[in-house]
mmCIF file of C-alpha atoms in Angstrom:
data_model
loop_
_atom_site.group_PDB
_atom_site.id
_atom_site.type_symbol
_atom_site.label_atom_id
_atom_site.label_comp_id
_atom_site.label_asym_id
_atom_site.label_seq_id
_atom_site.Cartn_x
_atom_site.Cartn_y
_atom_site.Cartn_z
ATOM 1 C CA UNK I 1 -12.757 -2.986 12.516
ATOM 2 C CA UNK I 2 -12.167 -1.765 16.055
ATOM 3 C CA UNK I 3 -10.321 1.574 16.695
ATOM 4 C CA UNK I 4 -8.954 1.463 20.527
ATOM 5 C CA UNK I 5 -6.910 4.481 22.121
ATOM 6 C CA UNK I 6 -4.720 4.905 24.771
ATOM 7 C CA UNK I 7 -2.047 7.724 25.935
ATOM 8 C CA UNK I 8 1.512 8.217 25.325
ATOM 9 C CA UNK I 9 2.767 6.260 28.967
ATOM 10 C CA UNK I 10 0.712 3.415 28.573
ATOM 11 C CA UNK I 11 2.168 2.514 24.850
ATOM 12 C CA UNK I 12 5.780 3.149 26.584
ATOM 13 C CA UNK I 13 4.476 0.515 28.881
ATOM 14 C CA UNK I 14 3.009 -2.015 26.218
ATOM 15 C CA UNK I 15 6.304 -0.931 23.797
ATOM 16 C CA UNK I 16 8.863 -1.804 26.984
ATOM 17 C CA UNK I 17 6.956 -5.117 28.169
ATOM 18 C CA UNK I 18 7.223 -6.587 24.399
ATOM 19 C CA UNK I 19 10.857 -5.982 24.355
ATOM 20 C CA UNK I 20 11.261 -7.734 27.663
ATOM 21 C CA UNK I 21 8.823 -10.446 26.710
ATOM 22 C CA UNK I 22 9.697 -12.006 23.814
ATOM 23 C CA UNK I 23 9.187 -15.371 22.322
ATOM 24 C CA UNK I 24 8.362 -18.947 24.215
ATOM 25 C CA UNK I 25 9.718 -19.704 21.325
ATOM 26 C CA UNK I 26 11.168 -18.979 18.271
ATOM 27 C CA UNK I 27 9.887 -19.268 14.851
ATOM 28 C CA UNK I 28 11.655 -21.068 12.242
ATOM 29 C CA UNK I 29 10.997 -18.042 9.777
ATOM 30 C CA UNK I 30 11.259 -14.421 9.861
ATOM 31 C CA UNK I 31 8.238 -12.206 9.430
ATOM 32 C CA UNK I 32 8.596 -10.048 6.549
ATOM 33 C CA UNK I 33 7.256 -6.283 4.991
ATOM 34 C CA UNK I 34 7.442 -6.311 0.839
ATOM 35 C CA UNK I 35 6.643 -2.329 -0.379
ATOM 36 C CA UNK I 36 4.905 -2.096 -3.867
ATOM 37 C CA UNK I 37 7.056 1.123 -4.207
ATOM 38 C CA UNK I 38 9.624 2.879 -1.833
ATOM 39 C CA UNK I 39 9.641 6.380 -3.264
ATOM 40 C CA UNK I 40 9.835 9.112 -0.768
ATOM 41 C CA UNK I 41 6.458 10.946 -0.344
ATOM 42 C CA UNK I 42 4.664 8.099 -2.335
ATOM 43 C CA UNK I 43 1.838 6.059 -1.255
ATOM 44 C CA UNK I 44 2.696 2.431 -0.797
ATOM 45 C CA UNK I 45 1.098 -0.931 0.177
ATOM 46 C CA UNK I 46 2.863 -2.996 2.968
ATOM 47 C CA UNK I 47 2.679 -7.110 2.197
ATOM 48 C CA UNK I 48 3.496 -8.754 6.012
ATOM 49 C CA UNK I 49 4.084 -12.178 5.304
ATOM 50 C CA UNK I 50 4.416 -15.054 7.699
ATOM 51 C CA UNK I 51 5.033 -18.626 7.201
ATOM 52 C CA UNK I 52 5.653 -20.099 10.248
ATOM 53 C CA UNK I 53 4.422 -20.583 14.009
ATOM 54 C CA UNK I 54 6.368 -20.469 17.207
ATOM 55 C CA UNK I 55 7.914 -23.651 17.309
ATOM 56 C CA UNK I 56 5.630 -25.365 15.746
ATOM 57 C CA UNK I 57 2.001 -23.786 17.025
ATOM 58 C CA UNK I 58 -0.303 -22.195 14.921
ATOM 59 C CA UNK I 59 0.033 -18.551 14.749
ATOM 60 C CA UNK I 60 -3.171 -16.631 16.112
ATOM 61 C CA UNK I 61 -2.148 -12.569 16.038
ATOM 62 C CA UNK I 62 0.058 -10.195 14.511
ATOM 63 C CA UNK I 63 0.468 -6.975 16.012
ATOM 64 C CA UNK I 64 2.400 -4.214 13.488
ATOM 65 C CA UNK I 65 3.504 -1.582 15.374
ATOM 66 C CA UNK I 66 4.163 1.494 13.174
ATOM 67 C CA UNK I 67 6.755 4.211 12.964
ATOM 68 C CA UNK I 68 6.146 7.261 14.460
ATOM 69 C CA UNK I 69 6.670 8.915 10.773
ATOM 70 C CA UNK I 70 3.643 6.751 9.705
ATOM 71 C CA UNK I 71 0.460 8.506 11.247
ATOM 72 C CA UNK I 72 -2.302 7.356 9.337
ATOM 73 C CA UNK I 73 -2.598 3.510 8.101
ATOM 74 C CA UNK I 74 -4.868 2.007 6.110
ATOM 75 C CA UNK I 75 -5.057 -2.276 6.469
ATOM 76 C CA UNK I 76 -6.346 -4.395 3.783
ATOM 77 C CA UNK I 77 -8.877 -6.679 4.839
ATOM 78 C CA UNK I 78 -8.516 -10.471 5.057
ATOM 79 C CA UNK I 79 -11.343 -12.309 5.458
ATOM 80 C CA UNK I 80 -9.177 -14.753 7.380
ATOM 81 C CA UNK I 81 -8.253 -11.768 10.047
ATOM 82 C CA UNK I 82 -10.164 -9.689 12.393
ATOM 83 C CA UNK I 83 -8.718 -6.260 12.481
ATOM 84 C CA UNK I 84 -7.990 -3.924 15.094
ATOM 85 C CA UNK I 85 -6.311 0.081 14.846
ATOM 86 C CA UNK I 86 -4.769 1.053 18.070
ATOM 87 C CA UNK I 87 -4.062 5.335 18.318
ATOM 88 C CA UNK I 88 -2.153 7.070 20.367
ATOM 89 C CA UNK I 89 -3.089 10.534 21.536
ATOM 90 C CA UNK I 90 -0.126 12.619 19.832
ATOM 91 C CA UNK I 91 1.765 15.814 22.634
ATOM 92 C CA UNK I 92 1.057 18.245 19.370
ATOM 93 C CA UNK I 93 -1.104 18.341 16.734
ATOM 94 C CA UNK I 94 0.293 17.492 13.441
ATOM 95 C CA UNK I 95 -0.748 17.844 9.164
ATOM 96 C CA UNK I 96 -1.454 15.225 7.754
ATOM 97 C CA UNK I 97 -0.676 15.463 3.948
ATOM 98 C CA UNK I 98 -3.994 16.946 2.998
ATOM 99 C CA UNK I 99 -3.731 19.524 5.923
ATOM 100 C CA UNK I 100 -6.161 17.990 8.176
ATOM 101 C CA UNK I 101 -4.980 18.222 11.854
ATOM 102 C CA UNK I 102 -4.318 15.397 13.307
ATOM 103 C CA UNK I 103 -4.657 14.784 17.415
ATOM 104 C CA UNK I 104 -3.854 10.881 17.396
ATOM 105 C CA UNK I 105 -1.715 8.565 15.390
ATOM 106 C CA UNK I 106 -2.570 5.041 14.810
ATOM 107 C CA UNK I 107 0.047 3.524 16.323
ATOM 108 C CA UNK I 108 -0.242 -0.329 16.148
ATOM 109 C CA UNK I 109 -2.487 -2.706 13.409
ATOM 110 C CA UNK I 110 -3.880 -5.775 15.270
ATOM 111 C CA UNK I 111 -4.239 -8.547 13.316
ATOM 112 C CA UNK I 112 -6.463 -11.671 14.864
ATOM 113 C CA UNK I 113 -6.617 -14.987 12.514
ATOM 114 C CA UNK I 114 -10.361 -16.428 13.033
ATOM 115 C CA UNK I 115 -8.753 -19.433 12.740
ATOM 116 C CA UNK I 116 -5.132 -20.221 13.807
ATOM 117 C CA UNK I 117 -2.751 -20.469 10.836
ATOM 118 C CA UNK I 118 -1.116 -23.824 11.066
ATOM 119 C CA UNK I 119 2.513 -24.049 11.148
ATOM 120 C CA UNK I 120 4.391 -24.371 7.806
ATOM 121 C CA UNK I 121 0.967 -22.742 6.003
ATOM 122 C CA UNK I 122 1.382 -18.726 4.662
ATOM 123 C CA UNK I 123 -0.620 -15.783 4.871
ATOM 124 C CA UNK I 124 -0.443 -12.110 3.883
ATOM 125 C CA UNK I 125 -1.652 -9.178 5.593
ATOM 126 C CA UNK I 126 -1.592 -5.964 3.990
ATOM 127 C CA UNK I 127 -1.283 -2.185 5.098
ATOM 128 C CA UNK I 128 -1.936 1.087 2.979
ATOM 129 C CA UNK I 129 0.448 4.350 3.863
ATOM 130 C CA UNK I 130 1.911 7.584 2.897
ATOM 131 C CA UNK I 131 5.951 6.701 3.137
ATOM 132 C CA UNK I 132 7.781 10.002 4.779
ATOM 133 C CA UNK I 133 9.453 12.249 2.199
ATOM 134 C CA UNK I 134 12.422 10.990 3.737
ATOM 135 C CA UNK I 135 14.851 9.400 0.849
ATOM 136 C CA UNK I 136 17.573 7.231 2.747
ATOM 137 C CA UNK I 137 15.691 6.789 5.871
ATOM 138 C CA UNK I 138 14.827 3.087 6.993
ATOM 139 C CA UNK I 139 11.742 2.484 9.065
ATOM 140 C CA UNK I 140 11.343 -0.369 11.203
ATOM 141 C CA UNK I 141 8.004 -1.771 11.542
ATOM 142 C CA UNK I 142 7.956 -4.249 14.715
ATOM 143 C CA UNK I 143 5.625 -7.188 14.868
ATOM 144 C CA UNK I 144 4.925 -9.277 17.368
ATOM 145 C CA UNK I 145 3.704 -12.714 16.934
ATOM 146 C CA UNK I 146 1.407 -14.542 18.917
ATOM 147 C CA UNK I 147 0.738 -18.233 18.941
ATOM 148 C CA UNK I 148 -1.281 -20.877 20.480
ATOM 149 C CA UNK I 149 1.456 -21.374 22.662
ATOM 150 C CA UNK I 150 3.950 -18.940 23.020
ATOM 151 C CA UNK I 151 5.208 -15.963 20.988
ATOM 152 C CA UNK I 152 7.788 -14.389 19.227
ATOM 153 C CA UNK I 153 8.896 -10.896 19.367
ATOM 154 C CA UNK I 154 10.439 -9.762 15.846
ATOM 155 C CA UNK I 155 11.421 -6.435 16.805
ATOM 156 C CA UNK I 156 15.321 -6.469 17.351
ATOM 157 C CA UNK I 157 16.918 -3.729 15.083
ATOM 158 C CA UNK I 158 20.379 -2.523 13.996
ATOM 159 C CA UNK I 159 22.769 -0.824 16.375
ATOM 160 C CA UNK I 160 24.727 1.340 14.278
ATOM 161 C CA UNK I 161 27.651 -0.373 12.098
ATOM 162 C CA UNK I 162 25.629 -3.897 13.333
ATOM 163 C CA UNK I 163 25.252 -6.504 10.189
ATOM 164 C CA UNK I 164 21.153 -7.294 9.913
ATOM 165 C CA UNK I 165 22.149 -10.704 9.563
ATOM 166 C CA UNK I 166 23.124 -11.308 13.008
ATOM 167 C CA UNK I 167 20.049 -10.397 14.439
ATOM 168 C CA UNK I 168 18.087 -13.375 15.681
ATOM 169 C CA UNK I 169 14.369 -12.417 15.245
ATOM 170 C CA UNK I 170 14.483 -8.878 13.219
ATOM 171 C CA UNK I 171 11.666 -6.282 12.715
ATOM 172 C CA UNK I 172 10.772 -6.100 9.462
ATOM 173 C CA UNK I 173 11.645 -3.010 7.221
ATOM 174 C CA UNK I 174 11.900 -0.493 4.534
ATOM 175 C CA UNK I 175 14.174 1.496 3.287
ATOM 176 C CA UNK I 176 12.722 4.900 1.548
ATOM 177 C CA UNK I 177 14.202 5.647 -1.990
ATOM 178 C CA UNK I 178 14.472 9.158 -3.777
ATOM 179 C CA UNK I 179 10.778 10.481 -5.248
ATOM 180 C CA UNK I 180 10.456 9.345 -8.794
ATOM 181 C CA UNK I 181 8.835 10.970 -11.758
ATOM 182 C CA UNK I 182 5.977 9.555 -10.971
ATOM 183 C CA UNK I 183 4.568 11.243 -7.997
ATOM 184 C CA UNK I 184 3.396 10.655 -4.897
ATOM 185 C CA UNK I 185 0.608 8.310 -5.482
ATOM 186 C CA UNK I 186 2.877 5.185 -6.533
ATOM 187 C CA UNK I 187 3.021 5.959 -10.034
ATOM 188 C CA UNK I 188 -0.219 7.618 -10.848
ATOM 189 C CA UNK I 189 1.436 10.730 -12.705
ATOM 190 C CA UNK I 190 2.194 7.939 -15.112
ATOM 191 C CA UNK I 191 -1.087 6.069 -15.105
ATOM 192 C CA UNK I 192 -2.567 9.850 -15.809
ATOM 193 C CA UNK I 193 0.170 10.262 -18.524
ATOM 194 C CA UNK I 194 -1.035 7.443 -20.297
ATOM 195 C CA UNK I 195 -4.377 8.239 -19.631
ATOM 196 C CA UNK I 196 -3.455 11.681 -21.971
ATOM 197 C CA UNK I 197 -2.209 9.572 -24.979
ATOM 198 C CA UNK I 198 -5.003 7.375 -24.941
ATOM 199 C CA UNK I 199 -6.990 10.106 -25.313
ATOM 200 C CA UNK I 200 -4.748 11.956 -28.017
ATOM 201 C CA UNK I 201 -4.900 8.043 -29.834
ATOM 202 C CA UNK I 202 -8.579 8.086 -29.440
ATOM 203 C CA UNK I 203 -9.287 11.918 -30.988
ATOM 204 C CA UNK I 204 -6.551 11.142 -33.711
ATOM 205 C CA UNK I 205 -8.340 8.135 -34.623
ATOM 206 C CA UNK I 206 -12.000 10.057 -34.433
ATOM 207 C CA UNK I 207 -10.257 12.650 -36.424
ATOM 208 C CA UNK I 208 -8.909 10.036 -38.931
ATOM 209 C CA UNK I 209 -11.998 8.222 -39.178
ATOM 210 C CA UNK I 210 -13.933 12.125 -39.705
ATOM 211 C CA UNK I 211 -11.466 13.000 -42.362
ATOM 212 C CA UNK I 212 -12.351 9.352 -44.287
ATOM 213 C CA UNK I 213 -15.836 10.068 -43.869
ATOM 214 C CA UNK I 214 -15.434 13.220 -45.662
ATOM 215 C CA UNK I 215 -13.124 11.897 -48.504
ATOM 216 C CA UNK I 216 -15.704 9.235 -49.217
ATOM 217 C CA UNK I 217 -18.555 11.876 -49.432
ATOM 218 C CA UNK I 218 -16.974 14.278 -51.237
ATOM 219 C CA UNK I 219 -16.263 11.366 -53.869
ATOM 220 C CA UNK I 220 -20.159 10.408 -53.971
ATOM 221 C CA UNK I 221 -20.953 14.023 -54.450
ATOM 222 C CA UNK I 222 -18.444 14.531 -57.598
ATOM 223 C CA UNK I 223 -20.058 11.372 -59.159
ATOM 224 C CA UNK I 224 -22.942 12.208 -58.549
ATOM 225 C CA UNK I 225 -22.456 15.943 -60.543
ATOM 226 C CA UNK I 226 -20.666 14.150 -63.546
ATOM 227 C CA UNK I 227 -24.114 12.038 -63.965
ATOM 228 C CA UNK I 228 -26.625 15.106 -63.495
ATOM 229 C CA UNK I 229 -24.086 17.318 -66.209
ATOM 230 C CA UNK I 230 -24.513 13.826 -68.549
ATOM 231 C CA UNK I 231 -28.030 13.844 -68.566
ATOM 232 C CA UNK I 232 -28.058 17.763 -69.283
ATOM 233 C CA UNK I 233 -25.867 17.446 -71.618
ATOM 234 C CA UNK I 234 -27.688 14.366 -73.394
ATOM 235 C CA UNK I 235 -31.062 16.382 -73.194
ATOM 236 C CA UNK I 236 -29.345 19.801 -75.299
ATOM 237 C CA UNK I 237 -28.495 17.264 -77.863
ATOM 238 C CA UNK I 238 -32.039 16.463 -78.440
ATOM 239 C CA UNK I 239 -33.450 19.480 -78.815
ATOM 240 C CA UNK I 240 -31.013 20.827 -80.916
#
């Protein structure tokens, strides 16, 4: 996995020349994000999905640029993908949410297929990130498309009041959704809740299984007593 930086201007330049250059042609799908979980805060996996070349030719390279919210990404690797980070030297330093300083963002994922992914065949890509504790905010993730011949440019987002639908090739996106009760980490609060009563099952079953123990040796113990008073009492018989 390659990490490649370059400063603020030259992504304005990269960012400005894919809006001009779009497609040769356009695909006959959209490409599309699916979050695990949307909570604000939480940590979430990003499934990019694409089904479809540019008119026709096999699709060669995605390129997911992220939102500036977004510093840190982690991608999933496919062993059908190269993979490339891209960072951007940020004007301030910034936290991350650990409270390490950060000096660069990673601004775009580069995705390469080592072999072109045939028109009308699907593939997944997948991304790892901390969503903004931003509840009602929708972040656009642009991706550009690259093809054998030709590309397409699925970056187009909503002006305000604008219907989604009438966008012809839209950037894929998600919208962030109140925190839930179960954290930040995409719902291990509750995987460490149920962790707890597992653990309260398994000591109430020890205990049980303890207390059973005991029951059944206290029982052997009385019987055994009743047979050594017999024989005691059998042997002050005799000699009287």
């Amino acid at each position: 996995m390659n990490v490649r930086r370059f400063t603020l201007p030259a992504l304005s330049g990269t960012a400005a020349l894919a809006i001009v250059a779009l497609s040769a042609g356009a695909a006959s799908a959209h490409v599309t994000v699916t979050p695990n979980v949307t909570s604000a805060g939480s940590y979430a996996v990003l499934t990019f999905s694409v089904g479809h070349g540019c008119e026709g030719s096999p699709t060669t390279k995605l390129a997911i640029a992220m939102p500036e919210e977004i510093p840190s990404v982690t991608p999933t690797v496919n062993p059908s993908w190269t993979i490339e980070k891209v960072a951007e030297k940020l004007d301030e330093p910034i936290k991350d949410a650990h409270g390490n300083e950060l000096t660069e963002r990673i601004a775009k994922v580069v995705y390469t297929a080592k072999t072109p992914l045939v028109d009308g065949y699907r593939d997944t890509v997948e991304l790892s990130v901390q969503l903004p504790d931003a509840a009602g905010e929708t972040l656009a993730f642009p991706v550009v498309q690259s093809c054998a011949k030709g590309e397409t440019g699925w970056i187009e987002t909503t002006a305000e009041g604008q219907d989604a639908e009438e966008l012809e090739h839209p950037a894929p996106t998600v919208t962030i959704t109140e925190a839930s009760g179960e954290g930040h980490h995409g719902g291990a609060a509750g995987d460490e809740k149920a962790d707890a009563e597992d653990g309260d099952h398994e000591a109430g079953d020890a205990d049980g299984e303890d207390g059973n123990g005991l029951a059944i040796g206290g029982l052997v113990a009385g019987l055994g007593g009743l047979a050594l008073g017999g024989v005691a009492l059998a042997r002050s018989g005799k000699k009287a």
